[in-house]
Short mmCIF file of C-alpha atoms in Angstrom, two decimals:
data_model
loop_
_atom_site.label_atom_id
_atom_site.label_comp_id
_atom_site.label_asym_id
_atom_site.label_seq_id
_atom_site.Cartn_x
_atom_site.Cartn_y
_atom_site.Cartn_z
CA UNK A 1273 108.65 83.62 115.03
CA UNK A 1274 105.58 85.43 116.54
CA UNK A 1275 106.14 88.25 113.88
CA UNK A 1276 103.01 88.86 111.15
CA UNK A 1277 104.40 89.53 108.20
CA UNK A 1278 102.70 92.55 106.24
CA UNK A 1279 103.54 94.19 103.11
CA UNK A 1280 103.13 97.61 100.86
CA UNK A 1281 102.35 96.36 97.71
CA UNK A 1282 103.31 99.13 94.66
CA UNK A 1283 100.29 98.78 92.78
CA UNK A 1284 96.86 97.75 92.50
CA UNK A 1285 96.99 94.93 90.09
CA UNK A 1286 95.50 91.88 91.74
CA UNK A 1287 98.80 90.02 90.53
CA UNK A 1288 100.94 92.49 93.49
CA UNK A 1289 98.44 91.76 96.08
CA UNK A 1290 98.00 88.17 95.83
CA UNK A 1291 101.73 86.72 94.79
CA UNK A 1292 102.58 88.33 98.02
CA UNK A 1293 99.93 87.08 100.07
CA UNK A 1294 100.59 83.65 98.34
CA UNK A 1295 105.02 83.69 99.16
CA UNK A 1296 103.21 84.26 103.17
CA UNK A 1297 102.35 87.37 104.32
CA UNK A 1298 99.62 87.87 106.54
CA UNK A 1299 98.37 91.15 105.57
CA UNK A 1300 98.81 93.50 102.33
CA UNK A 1301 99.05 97.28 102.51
CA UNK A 1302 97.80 98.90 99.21
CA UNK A 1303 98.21 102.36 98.51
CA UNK A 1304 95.93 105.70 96.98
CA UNK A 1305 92.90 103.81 97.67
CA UNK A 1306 90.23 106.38 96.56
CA UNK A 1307 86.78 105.27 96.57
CA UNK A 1308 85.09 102.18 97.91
CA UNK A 1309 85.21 100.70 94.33
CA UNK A 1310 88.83 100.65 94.36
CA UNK A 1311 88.60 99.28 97.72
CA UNK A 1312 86.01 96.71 97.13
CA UNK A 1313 88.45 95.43 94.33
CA UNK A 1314 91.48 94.78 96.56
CA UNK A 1315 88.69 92.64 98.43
CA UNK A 1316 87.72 90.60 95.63
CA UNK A 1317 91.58 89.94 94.94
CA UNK A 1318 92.64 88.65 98.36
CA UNK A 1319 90.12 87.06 99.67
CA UNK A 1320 88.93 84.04 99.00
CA UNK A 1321 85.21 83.35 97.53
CA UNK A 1322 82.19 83.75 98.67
CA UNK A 1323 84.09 87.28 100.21
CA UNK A 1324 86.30 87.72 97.03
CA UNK A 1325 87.74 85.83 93.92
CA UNK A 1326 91.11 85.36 94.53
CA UNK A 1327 92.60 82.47 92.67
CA UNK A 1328 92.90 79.23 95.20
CA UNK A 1329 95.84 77.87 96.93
CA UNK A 1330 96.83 75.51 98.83
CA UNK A 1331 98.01 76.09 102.74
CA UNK A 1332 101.59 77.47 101.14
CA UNK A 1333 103.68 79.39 103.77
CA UNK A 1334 100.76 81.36 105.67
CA UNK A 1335 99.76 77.90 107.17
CA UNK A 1336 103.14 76.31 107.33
CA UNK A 1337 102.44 74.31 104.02
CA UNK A 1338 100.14 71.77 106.29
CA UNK A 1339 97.99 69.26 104.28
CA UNK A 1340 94.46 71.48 104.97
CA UNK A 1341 91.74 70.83 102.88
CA UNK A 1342 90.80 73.91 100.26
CA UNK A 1343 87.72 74.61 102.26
CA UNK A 1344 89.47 75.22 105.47
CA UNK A 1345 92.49 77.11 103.59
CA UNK A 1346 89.85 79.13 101.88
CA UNK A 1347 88.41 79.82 105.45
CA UNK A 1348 91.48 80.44 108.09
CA UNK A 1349 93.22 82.70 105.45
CA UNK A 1350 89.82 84.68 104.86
CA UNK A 1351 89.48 85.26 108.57
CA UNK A 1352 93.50 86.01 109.09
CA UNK A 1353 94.25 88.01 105.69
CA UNK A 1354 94.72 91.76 106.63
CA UNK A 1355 93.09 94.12 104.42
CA UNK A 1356 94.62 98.01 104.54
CA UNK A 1357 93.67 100.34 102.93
CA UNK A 1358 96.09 103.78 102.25
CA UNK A 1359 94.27 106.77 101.87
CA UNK A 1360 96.87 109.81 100.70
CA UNK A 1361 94.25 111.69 98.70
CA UNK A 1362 91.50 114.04 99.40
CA UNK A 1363 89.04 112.13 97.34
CA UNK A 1364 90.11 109.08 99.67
CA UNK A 1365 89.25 110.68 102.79
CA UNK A 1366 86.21 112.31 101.40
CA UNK A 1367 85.33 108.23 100.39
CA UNK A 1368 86.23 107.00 103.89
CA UNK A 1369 82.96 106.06 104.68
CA UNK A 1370 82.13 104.02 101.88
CA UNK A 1371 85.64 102.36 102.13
CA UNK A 1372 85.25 101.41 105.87
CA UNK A 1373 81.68 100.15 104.97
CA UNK A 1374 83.05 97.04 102.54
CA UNK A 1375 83.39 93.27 104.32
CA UNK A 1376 86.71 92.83 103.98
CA UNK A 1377 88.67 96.00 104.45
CA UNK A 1378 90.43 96.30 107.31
CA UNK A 1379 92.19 99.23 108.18
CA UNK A 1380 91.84 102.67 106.59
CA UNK A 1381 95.61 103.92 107.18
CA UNK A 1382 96.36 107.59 106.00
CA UNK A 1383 99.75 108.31 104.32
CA UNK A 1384 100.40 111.70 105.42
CA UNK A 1385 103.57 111.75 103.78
CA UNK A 1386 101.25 111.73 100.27
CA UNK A 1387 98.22 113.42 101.68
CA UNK A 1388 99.57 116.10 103.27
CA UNK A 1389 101.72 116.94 99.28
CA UNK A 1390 98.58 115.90 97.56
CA UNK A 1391 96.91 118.38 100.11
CA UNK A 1392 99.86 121.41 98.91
CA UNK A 1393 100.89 121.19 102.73
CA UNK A 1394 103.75 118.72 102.69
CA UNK A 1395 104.99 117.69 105.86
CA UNK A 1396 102.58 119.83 108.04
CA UNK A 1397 100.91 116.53 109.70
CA UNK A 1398 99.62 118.84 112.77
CA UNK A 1399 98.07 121.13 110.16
CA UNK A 1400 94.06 121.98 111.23
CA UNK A 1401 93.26 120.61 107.29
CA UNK A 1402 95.16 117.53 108.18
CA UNK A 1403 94.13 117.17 111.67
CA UNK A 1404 90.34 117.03 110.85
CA UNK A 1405 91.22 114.52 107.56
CA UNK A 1406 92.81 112.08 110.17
CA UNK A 1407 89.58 113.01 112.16
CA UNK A 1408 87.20 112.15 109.54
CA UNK A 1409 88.80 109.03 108.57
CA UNK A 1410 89.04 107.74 112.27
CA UNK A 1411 85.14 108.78 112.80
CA UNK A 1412 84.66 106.40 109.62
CA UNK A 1413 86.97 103.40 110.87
CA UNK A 1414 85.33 103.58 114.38
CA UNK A 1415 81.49 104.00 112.88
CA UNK A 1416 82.24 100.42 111.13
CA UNK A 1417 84.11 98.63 113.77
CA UNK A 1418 87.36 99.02 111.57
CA UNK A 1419 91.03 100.29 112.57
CA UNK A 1420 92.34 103.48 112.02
CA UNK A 1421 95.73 104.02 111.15
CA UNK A 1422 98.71 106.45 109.93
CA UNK A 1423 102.09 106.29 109.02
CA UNK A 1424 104.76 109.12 108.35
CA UNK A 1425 104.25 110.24 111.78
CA UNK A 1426 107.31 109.66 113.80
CA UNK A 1427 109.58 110.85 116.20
CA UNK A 1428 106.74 113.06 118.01
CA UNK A 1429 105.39 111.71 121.02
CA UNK A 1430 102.85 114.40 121.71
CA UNK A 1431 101.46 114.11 118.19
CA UNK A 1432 101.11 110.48 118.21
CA UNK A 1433 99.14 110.73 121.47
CA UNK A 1434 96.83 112.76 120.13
CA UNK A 1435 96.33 110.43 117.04
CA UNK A 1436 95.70 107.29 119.89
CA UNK A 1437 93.32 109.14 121.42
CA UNK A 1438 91.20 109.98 118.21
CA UNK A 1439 91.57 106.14 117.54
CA UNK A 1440 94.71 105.26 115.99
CA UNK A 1441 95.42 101.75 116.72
CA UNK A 1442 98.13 100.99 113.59
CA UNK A 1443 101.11 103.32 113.66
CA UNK A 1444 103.83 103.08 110.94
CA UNK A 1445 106.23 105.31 112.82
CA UNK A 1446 109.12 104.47 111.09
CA UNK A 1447 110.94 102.20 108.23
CA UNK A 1448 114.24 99.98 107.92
CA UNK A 1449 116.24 102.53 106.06
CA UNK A 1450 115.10 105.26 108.47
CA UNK A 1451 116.27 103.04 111.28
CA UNK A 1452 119.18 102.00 109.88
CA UNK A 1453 120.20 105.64 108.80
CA UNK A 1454 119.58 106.66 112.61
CA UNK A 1455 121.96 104.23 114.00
CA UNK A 1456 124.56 104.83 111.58
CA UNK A 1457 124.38 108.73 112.21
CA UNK A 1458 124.54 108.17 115.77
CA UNK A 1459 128.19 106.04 115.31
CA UNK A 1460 129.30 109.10 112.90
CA UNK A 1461 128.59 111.60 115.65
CA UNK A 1462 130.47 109.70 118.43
CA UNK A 1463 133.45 108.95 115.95
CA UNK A 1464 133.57 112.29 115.29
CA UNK A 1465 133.47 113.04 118.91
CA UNK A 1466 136.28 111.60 119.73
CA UNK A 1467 139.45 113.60 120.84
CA UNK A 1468 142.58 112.43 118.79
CA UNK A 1469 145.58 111.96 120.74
CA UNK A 1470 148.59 114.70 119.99
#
């Protein structure tokens, strides 16, 4: 369908990460990564050895279910598994470096939903303490040849420039309720719009 499937896990047991990655998706998001042990162990869960130890499979949804020898499954899912990484702590950007350092990892994606609360400055994205935490984490995703990316930031055109043009190349910028919330609000305020006759 030309769509890559990606997923927030809820957890960091190995078990979220890799049933996920084994029912097809491409690429796993996992959240309050804090230090680059944390992030060297969603590594060693989805990928494949000698990069990691997850538990082989066979081609299963990812490659269509084609009969592909384990070496070349092991290989082609290695190469196309996407790593991400959620920082939404201080310690985590404070680790960034370390985390964008590992084989394996990705993305380094900030949750500034979670960092900015974790920070005692909830919702105040375009805060100088949260503008130079997405600073330092892009400077660490673009000193390792990784990706940078944020979520939480939406509706805000201006903002979101300014987060492309420190590096930001993965936006979440919005979700399926939010979406779906935003159209029905949009029927509500026409319907009630509407002039009755009489």
């Amino acid at each position: 369908m030309g769509i890559t499937p990606i997923a927030r896990v809820t957890s960091h047991d190995p078990h979220d990460a890799t049933r996920i990655l084994d029912c097809g998706a491409q690429g796993v998001m996992v959240p309050h990564v804090n230090n680059a042990k944390e992030a060297q162990a969603i590594v060693d869960a989805c990928l494949y050895a000698p990069r990691g130890h997850r538990s082989a499979f066979g081609s299963g949804p990812a490659l269509g279910y084609s009969a592909t020898p384990q070496a070349e499954v092991c290989k082609i899912l290695n190469e196309e598994t996407l790593l991400i990484a959620m920082i939404e702590t201080p310690e985590g950007v404070a680790s960034a470096d370390a985390m964008a350092a590992i084989d394996g990892i990705d993305v380094l994606h900030i949750g500034s939903s979670d960092l900015s609360t974790e920070m005692g400055i909830p919702g105040q994205y375009k805060s100088d303490r949260m503008r130079e935490a997405y600073e330092t984490v892009a400077g660490a995703a673009r000193k390792h040849g990784k990706a940078f990316g944020v979520g939480g930031v939406r509706q805000d055109f201006e903002f979101q420039s300014w987060l492309i043009g420190i590096g930001m190349r993965y936006l979440t910028g919005g979700s399926d309720v939010g979406y779906i919330l935003s159209a029905g609000r949009a029927d509500v305020k026409q319907l009630r719009e509407l002039k009755l006759p009489g």
